[in-house]
Coordinates of C-alpha atoms and ligand atoms in Angstrom, one line a residue:
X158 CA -23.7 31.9 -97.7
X159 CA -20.4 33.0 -99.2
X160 CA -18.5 29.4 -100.4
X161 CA -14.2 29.6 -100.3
X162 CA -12.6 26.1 -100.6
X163 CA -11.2 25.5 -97.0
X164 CA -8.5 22.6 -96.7
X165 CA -7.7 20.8 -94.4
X166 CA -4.8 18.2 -95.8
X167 CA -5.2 16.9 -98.9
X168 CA -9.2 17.4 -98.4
X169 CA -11.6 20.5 -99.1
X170 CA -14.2 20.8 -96.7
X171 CA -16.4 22.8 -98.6
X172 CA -17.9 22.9 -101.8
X173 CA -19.2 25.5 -104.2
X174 CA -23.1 24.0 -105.6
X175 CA -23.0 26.7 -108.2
X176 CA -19.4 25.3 -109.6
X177 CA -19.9 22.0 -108.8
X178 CA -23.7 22.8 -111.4
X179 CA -20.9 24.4 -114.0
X180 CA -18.7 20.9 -114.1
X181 CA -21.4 18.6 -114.6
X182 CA -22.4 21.2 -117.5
X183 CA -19.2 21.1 -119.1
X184 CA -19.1 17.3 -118.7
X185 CA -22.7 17.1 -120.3
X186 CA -21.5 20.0 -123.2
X187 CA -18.3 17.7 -124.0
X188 CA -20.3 14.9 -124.5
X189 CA -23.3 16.3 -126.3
X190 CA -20.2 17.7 -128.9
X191 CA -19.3 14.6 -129.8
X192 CA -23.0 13.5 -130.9
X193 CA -25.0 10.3 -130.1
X194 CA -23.7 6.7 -128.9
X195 CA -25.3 3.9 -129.9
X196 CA -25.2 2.5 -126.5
X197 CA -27.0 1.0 -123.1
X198 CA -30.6 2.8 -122.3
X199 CA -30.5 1.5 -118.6
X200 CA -28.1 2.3 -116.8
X201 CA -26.9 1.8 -113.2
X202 CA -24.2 3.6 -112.0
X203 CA -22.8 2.5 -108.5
X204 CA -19.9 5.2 -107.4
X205 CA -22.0 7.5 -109.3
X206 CA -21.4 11.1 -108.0
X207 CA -17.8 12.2 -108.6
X208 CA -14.9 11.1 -110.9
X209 CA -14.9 8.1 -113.3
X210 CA -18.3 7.2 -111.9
X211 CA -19.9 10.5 -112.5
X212 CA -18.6 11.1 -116.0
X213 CA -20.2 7.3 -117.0
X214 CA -23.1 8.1 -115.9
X215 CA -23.0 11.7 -117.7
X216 CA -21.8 9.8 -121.1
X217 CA -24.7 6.9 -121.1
X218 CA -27.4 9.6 -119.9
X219 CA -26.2 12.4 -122.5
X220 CA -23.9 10.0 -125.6
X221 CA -26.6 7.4 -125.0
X222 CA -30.2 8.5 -124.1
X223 CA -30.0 6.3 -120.9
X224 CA -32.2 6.6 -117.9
X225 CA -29.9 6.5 -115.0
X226 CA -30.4 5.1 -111.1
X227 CA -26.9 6.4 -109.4
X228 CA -25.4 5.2 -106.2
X229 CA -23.6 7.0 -103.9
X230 CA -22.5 7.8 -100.4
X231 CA -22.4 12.1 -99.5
X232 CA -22.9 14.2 -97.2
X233 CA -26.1 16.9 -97.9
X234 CA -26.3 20.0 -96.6
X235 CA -27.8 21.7 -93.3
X236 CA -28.0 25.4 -93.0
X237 CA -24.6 27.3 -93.2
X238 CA -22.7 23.9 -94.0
X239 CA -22.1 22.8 -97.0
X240 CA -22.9 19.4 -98.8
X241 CA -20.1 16.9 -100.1
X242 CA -19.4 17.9 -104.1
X243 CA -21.1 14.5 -105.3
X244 CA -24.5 15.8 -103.6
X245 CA -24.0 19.2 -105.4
X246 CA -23.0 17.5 -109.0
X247 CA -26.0 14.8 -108.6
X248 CA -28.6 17.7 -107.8
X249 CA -27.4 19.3 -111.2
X250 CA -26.6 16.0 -113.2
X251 CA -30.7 15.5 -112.3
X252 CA -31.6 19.0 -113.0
X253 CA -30.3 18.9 -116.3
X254 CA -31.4 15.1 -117.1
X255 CA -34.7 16.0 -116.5
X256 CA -34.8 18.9 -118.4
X257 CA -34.3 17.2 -121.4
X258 CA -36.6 14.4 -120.4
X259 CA -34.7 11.6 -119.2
X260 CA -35.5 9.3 -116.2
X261 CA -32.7 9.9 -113.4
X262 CA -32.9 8.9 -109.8
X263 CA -30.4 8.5 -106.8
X264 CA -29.9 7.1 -104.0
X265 CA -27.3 8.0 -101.1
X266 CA -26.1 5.4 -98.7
X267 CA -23.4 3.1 -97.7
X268 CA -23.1 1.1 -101.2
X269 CA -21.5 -2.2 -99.2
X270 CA -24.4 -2.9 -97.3
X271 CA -27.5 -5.4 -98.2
X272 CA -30.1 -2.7 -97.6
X273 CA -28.9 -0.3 -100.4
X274 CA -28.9 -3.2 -103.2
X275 CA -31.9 -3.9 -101.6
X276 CA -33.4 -0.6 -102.0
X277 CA -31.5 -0.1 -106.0
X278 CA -33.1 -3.5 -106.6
X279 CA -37.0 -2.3 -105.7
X280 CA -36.4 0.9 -107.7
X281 CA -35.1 -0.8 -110.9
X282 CA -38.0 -3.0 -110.7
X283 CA -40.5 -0.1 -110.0
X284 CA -39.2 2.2 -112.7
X285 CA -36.8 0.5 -115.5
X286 CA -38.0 -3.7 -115.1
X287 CA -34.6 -4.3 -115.8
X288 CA -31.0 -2.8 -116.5
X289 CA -28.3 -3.2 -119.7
X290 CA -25.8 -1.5 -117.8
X291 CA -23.6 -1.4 -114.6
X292 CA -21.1 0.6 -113.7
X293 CA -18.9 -0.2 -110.9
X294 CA -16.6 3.1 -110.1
X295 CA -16.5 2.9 -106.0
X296 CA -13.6 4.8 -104.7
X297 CA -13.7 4.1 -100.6
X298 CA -11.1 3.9 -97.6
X299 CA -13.4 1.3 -95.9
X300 CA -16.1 -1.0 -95.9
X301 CA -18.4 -2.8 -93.4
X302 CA -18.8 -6.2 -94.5
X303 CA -22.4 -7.3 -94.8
X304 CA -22.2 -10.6 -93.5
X305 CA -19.8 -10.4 -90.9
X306 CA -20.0 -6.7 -89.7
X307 CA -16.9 -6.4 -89.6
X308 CA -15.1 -3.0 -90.4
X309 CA -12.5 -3.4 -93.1
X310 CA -9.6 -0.3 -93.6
X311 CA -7.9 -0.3 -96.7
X312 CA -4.0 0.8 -97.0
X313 CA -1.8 2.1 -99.4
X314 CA 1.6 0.4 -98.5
X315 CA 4.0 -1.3 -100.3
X316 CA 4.9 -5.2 -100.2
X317 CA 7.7 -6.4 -99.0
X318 CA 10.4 -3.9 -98.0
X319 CA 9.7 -0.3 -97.5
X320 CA 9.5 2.2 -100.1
X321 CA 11.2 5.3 -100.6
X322 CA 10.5 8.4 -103.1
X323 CA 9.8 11.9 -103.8
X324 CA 6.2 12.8 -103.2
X325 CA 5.0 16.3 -103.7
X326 CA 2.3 18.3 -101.2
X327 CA 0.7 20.3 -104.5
X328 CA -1.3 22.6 -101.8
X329 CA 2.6 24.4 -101.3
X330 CA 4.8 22.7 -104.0
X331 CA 7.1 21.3 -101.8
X332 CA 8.8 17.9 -103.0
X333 CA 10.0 15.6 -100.1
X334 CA 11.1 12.5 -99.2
X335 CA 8.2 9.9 -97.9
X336 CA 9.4 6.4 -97.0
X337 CA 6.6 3.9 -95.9
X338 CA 6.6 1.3 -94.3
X339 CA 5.7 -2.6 -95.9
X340 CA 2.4 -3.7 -95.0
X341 CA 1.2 -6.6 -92.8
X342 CA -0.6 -9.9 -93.8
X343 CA -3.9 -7.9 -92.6
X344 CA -3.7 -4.8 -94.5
X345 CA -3.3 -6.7 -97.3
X346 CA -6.2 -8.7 -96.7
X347 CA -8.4 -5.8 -95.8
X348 CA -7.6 -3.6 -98.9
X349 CA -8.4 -6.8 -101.1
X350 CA -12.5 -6.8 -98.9
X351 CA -12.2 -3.0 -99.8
X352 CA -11.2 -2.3 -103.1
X353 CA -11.6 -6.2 -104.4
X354 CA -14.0 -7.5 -106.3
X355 CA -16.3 -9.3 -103.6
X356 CA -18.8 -6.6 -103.1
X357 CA -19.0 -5.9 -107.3
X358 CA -19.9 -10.1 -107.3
X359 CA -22.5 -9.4 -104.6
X360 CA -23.6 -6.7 -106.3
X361 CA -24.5 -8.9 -109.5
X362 CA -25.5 -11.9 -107.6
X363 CA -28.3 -9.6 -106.0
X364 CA -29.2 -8.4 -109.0
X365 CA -28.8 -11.4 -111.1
X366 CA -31.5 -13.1 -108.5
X367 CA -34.0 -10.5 -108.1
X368 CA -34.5 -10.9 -112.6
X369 CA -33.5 -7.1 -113.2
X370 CA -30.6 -7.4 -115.5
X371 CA -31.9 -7.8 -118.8
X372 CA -30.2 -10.0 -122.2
X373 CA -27.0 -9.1 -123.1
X374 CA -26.1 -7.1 -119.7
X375 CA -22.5 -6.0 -119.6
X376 CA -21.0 -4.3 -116.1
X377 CA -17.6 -2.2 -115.9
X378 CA -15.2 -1.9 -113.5
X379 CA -12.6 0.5 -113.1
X380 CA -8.9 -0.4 -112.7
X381 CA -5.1 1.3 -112.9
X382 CA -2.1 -0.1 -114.0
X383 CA 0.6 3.1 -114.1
X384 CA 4.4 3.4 -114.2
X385 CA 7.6 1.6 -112.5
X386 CA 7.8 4.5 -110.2
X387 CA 4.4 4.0 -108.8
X388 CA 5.1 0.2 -109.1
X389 CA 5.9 -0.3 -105.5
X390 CA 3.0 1.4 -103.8
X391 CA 0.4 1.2 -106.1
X392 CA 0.2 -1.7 -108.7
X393 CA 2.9 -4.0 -106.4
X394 CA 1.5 -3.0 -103.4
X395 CA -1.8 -3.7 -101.2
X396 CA -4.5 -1.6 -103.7
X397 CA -2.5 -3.3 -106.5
X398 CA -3.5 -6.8 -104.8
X399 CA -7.2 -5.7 -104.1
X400 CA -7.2 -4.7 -108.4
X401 CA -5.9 -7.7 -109.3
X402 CA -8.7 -9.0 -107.5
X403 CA -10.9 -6.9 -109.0
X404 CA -9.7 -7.8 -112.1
X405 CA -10.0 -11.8 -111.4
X406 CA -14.2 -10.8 -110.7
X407 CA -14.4 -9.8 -114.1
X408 CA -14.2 -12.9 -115.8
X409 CA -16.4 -15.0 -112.6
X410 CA -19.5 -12.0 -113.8
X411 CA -18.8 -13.0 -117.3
X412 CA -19.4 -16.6 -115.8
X413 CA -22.1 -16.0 -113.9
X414 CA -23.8 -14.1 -116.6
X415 CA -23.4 -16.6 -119.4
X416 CA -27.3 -17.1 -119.2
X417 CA -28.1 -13.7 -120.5
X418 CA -25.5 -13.2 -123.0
X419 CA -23.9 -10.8 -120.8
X420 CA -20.3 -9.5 -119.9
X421 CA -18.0 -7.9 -117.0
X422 CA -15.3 -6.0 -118.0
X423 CA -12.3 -3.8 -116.3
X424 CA -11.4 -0.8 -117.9
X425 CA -7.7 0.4 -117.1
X426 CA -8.0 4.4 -116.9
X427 CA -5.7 7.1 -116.8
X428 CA -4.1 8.5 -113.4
X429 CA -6.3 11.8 -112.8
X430 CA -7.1 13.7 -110.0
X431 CA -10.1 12.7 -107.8
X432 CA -10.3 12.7 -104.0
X433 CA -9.1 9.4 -104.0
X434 CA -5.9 10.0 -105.9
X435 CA -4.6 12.9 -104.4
X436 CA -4.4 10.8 -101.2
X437 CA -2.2 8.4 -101.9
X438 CA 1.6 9.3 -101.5
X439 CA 3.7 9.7 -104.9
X440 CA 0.7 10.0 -107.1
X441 CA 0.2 13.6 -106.7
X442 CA 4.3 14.0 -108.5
X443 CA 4.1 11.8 -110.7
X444 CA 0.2 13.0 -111.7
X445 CA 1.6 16.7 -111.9
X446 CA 4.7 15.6 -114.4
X447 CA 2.5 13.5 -116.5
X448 CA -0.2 16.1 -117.2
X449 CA 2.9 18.3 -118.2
X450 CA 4.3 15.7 -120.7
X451 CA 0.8 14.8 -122.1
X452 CA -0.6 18.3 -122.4
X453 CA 2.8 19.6 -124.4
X454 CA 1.7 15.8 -126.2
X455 CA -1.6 17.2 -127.3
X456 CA -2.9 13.7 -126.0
X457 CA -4.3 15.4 -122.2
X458 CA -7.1 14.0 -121.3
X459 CA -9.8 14.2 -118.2
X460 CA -12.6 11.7 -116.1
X461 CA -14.9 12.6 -119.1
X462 CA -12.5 12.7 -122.3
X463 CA -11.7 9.4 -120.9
X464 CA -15.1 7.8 -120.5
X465 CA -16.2 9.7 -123.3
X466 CA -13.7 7.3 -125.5
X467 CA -14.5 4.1 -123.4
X468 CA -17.4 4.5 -124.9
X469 CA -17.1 5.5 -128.4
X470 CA -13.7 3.6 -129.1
X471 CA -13.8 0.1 -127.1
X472 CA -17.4 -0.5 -125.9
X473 CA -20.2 0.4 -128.9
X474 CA -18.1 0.9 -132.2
X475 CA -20.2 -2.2 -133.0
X476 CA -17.4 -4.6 -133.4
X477 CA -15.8 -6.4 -130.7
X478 CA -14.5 -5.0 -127.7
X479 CA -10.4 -4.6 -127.9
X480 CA -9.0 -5.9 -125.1
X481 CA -4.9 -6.7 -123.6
X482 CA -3.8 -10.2 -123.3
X483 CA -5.5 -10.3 -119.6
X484 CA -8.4 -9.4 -121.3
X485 CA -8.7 -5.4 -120.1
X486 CA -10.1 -2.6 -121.6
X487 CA -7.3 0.2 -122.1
X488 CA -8.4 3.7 -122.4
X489 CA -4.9 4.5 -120.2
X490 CA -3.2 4.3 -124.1
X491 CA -1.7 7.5 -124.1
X492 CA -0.5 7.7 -120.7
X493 CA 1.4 4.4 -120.7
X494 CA 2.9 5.6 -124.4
X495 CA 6.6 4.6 -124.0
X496 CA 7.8 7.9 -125.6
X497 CA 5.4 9.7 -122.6
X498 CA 6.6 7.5 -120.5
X499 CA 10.3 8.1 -121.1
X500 CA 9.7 11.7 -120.6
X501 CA 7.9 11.3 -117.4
X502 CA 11.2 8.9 -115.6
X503 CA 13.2 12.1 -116.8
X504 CA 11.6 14.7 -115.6
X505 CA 11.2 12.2 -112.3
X506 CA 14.8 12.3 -111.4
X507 CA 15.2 16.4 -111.8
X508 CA 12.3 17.0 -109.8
X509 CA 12.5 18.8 -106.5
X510 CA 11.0 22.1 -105.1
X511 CA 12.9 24.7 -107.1
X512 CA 11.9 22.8 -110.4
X513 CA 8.7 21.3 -110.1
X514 CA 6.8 24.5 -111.4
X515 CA 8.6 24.9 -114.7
X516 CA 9.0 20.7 -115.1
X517 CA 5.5 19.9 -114.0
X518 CA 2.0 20.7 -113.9
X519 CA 1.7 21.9 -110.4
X520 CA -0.9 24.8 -111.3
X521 CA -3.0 22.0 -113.7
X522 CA -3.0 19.8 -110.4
X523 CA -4.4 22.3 -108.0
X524 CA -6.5 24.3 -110.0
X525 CA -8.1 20.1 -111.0
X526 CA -8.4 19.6 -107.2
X527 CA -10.0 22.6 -106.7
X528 CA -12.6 21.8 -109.6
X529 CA -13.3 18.2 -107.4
X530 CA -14.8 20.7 -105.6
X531 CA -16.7 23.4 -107.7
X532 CA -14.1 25.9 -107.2
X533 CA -12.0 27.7 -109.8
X534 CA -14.5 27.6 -112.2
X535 CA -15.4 30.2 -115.1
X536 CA -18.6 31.5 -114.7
X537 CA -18.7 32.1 -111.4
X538 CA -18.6 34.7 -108.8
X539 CA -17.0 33.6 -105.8
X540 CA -17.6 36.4 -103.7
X541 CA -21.6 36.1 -104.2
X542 CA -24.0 34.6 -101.8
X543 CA -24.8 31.0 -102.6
X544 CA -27.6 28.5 -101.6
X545 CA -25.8 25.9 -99.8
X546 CA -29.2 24.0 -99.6
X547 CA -29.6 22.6 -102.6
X548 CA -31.8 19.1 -103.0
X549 CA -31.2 16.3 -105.4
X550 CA -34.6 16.0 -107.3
X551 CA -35.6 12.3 -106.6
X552 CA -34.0 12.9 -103.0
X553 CA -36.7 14.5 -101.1
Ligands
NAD724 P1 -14.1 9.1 -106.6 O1 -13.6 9.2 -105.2 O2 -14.1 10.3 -107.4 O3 -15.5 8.4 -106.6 C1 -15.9 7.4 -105.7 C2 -17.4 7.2 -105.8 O4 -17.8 6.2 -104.8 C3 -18.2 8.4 -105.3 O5 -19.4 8.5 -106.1 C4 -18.6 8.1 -103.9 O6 -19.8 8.7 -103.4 C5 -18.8 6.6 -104.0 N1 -18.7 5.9 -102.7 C6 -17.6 5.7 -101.9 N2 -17.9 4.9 -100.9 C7 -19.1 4.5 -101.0 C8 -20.0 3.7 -100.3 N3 -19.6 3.1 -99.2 N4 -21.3 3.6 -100.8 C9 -21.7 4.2 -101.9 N5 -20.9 5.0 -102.6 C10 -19.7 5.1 -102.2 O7 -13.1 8.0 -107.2 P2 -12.6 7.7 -108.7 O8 -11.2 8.2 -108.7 O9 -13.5 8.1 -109.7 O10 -12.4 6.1 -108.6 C11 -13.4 5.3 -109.2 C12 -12.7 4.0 -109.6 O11 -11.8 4.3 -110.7 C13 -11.9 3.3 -108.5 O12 -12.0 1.9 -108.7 C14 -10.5 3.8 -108.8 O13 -9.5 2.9 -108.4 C15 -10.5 3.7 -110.4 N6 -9.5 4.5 -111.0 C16 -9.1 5.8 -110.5 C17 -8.0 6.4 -111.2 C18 -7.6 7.8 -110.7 O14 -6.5 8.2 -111.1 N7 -8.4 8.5 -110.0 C19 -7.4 5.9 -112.3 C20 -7.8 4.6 -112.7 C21 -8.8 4.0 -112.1
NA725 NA1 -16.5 7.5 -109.3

């Protein structure tokens, strides 16, 4: 079939396989560039099929060498419908891992649940013995709790006292007003289940158990941090309670894992644009502003310029692993640069329809929305047919 990006909101519900294949590529080419990385050779990536998640496990399989077991949760194909992008950049992330002989296998399903660690348990002990590496980069609105079924919805709301500010719709340009209102007691508790740290504990506990994390395992999770104007809603408000959380699990895994040497870490990453991002209210402005500033910076970077240095720069130089007085990774550096910074609040207050496309980076948001989803990439033709029914390898 002939693939267009259709949107409905602030999602695309289709997705090119062919452009989605020419991402992962360039992901894998940027990497490969920067030559080996003395790093993990087992690696489990849970989140592993889009965004921060995606570009880890791209950067341990391709810096690294490292056989790969990714978790996710996306939607395949059926005739004359496409598949979710993670399925599309999975089926070529494996396509090209096993073309230069390394082991990569997936699984797809509700990452939350007993029966999917279950299942990533039986597979590591099948085909690797054991892991040196976990990745925790989920990105999700809700999650069924395990042992209580219950069905948690996370919110993006401020604390306190509502919160009023420009937002931008980057689908038209148009800068308004958005006011929301203070969250309850319960949507505070429900984005902390969501977007905590509980399930990433579980997650280690089962594996811990089951023997299949080898000596000196380390596992990162991925945080944000960002600026005053995002204060309110983001780190000051419900998600910033559930990363805080997050946060407060590293150092109970680094506990827990005292036995094998091993360590949890949170890495505090740049604002870019995912599917997750472009959702919440304000982001989008102040995301489009900063890529301005930081691209006339020189000091622009993506998912995988970003991992790529997590990598290189804080996790395997071989010396210790820098870390902020709350004991984070900080590959968000650049962004939170007072002189960027500065620029950024500026260009905040002048910012309104008329001005956003000559202050910001409107065009650099979309067209990076539109990659989420294999569109707008060189290389390929738009207007030719497509197979939509593309498999993952080790998903048959
Ligand atoms: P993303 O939406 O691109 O990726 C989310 C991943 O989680 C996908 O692989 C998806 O399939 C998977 N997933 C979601 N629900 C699942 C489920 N129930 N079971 C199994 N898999 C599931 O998100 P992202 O932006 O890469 O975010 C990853 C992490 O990085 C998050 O913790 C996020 O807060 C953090 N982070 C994001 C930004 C940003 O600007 N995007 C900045 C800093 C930190
Ligand atoms: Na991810």
């Amino acid at each position: 079939m002939i693939i267009q990006p259709r949107m409905r909101g602030f999602i695309c519900l289709t997705a090119h396989p062919d452009g989605a294949a020419q991402n992962v590529r360039e992901q894998i080419d940027y990497v490969t560039s920067n030559g080996n990385i003395d790093g993990p050779k087992k690696v489990l990536v849970i989140g592993a099929s889009t965004g921060f998640g995606l570009a880890s496990r791209i950067t341990a399989a391709f810096g690294s060498g490292a056989a790969t077991i990714g978790v996710f949760f996306e939607k395949e194909p059926s005739e004359g419908k496409t598949a979710s992008p993670g399925w599309y950049n999975t089926a070529a992330f494996e396509k090209f891992a096993h073309e230069k002989g390394l082991y990569a296998k997936s699984i797809n399903g509700d990452a939350f649940s007993d029966e999917i660690k279950q299942q990533t348990i039986d597979l590591i002990k099948k085909d690797l013995g054991q892991v040196d590496q976990i990745i925790y980069s989920l990105a999700s609105p809700v999650r069924l709790h395990p042992k209580t079924g219950i069905l948690h919805r996370s919110a993006l709301k401020p604390i306190g006292q509502t919160y009023t500010n420009k937002t931008v719709d980057f689908h038209t340009g148009k800068v308004s007003e958005v006011s929301i209102a203070p969250a309850e007691q319960e949507d505070i508790d429900n984005t902390v289940v969501v977007m905590g740290g509980e399930d990433w504990e579980m997650w280690i506990d089962a594996l811990q158990a089951a023997g299949v994390l080898a000596e000196g395992v380390t596992t990162i999770a991925y945080s944000y941090i960002g600026p005053e104007v995002t204060e309110a809603v983001y780190r000051k408000g419900t998600i910033g309670r559930a990363k805080d959380n997050l946060e407060a699990s590293a150092f109970t895994i680094t506990d827990k894992l005292k036995p094998l040497n091993g360590k949890g870490y949170v890495s505090v990453n740049k604002a870019l644009v995912t599917q997750a991002s472009s959702a919440i209210p304000v982001i989008p402005l102040y995301i489009s502003l900063l890529f301005k500033v930081m691209k006339d910076a020189g000091t622009h970077e993506g998912t995988i310029e970003q991992i790529d240095r997590l990598y290189r720069e804080r996790l395997y130089t071989g010396g210790e692993v820098p870390v902020d007085e709350k004991g984070r990774i900080r590959i968000d550096d650049y962004e939170m640069d007072p002189a960027i910074q500065a620029k950024v609040a500026e260009l905040w207050q002048k910012a309104d329809t008329e001005t956003l496309p000559e202050l910001g980076d409107l065009k650099g948001y979309s067209h990076e929305f539109h990659k989420l989803f294999g569109f707008e990439m060189g290389g390929v033709d738009y207007d030719k047919e497509a197979n939509e029914m593309v498999a993952i390898e080790s998903i048959k």
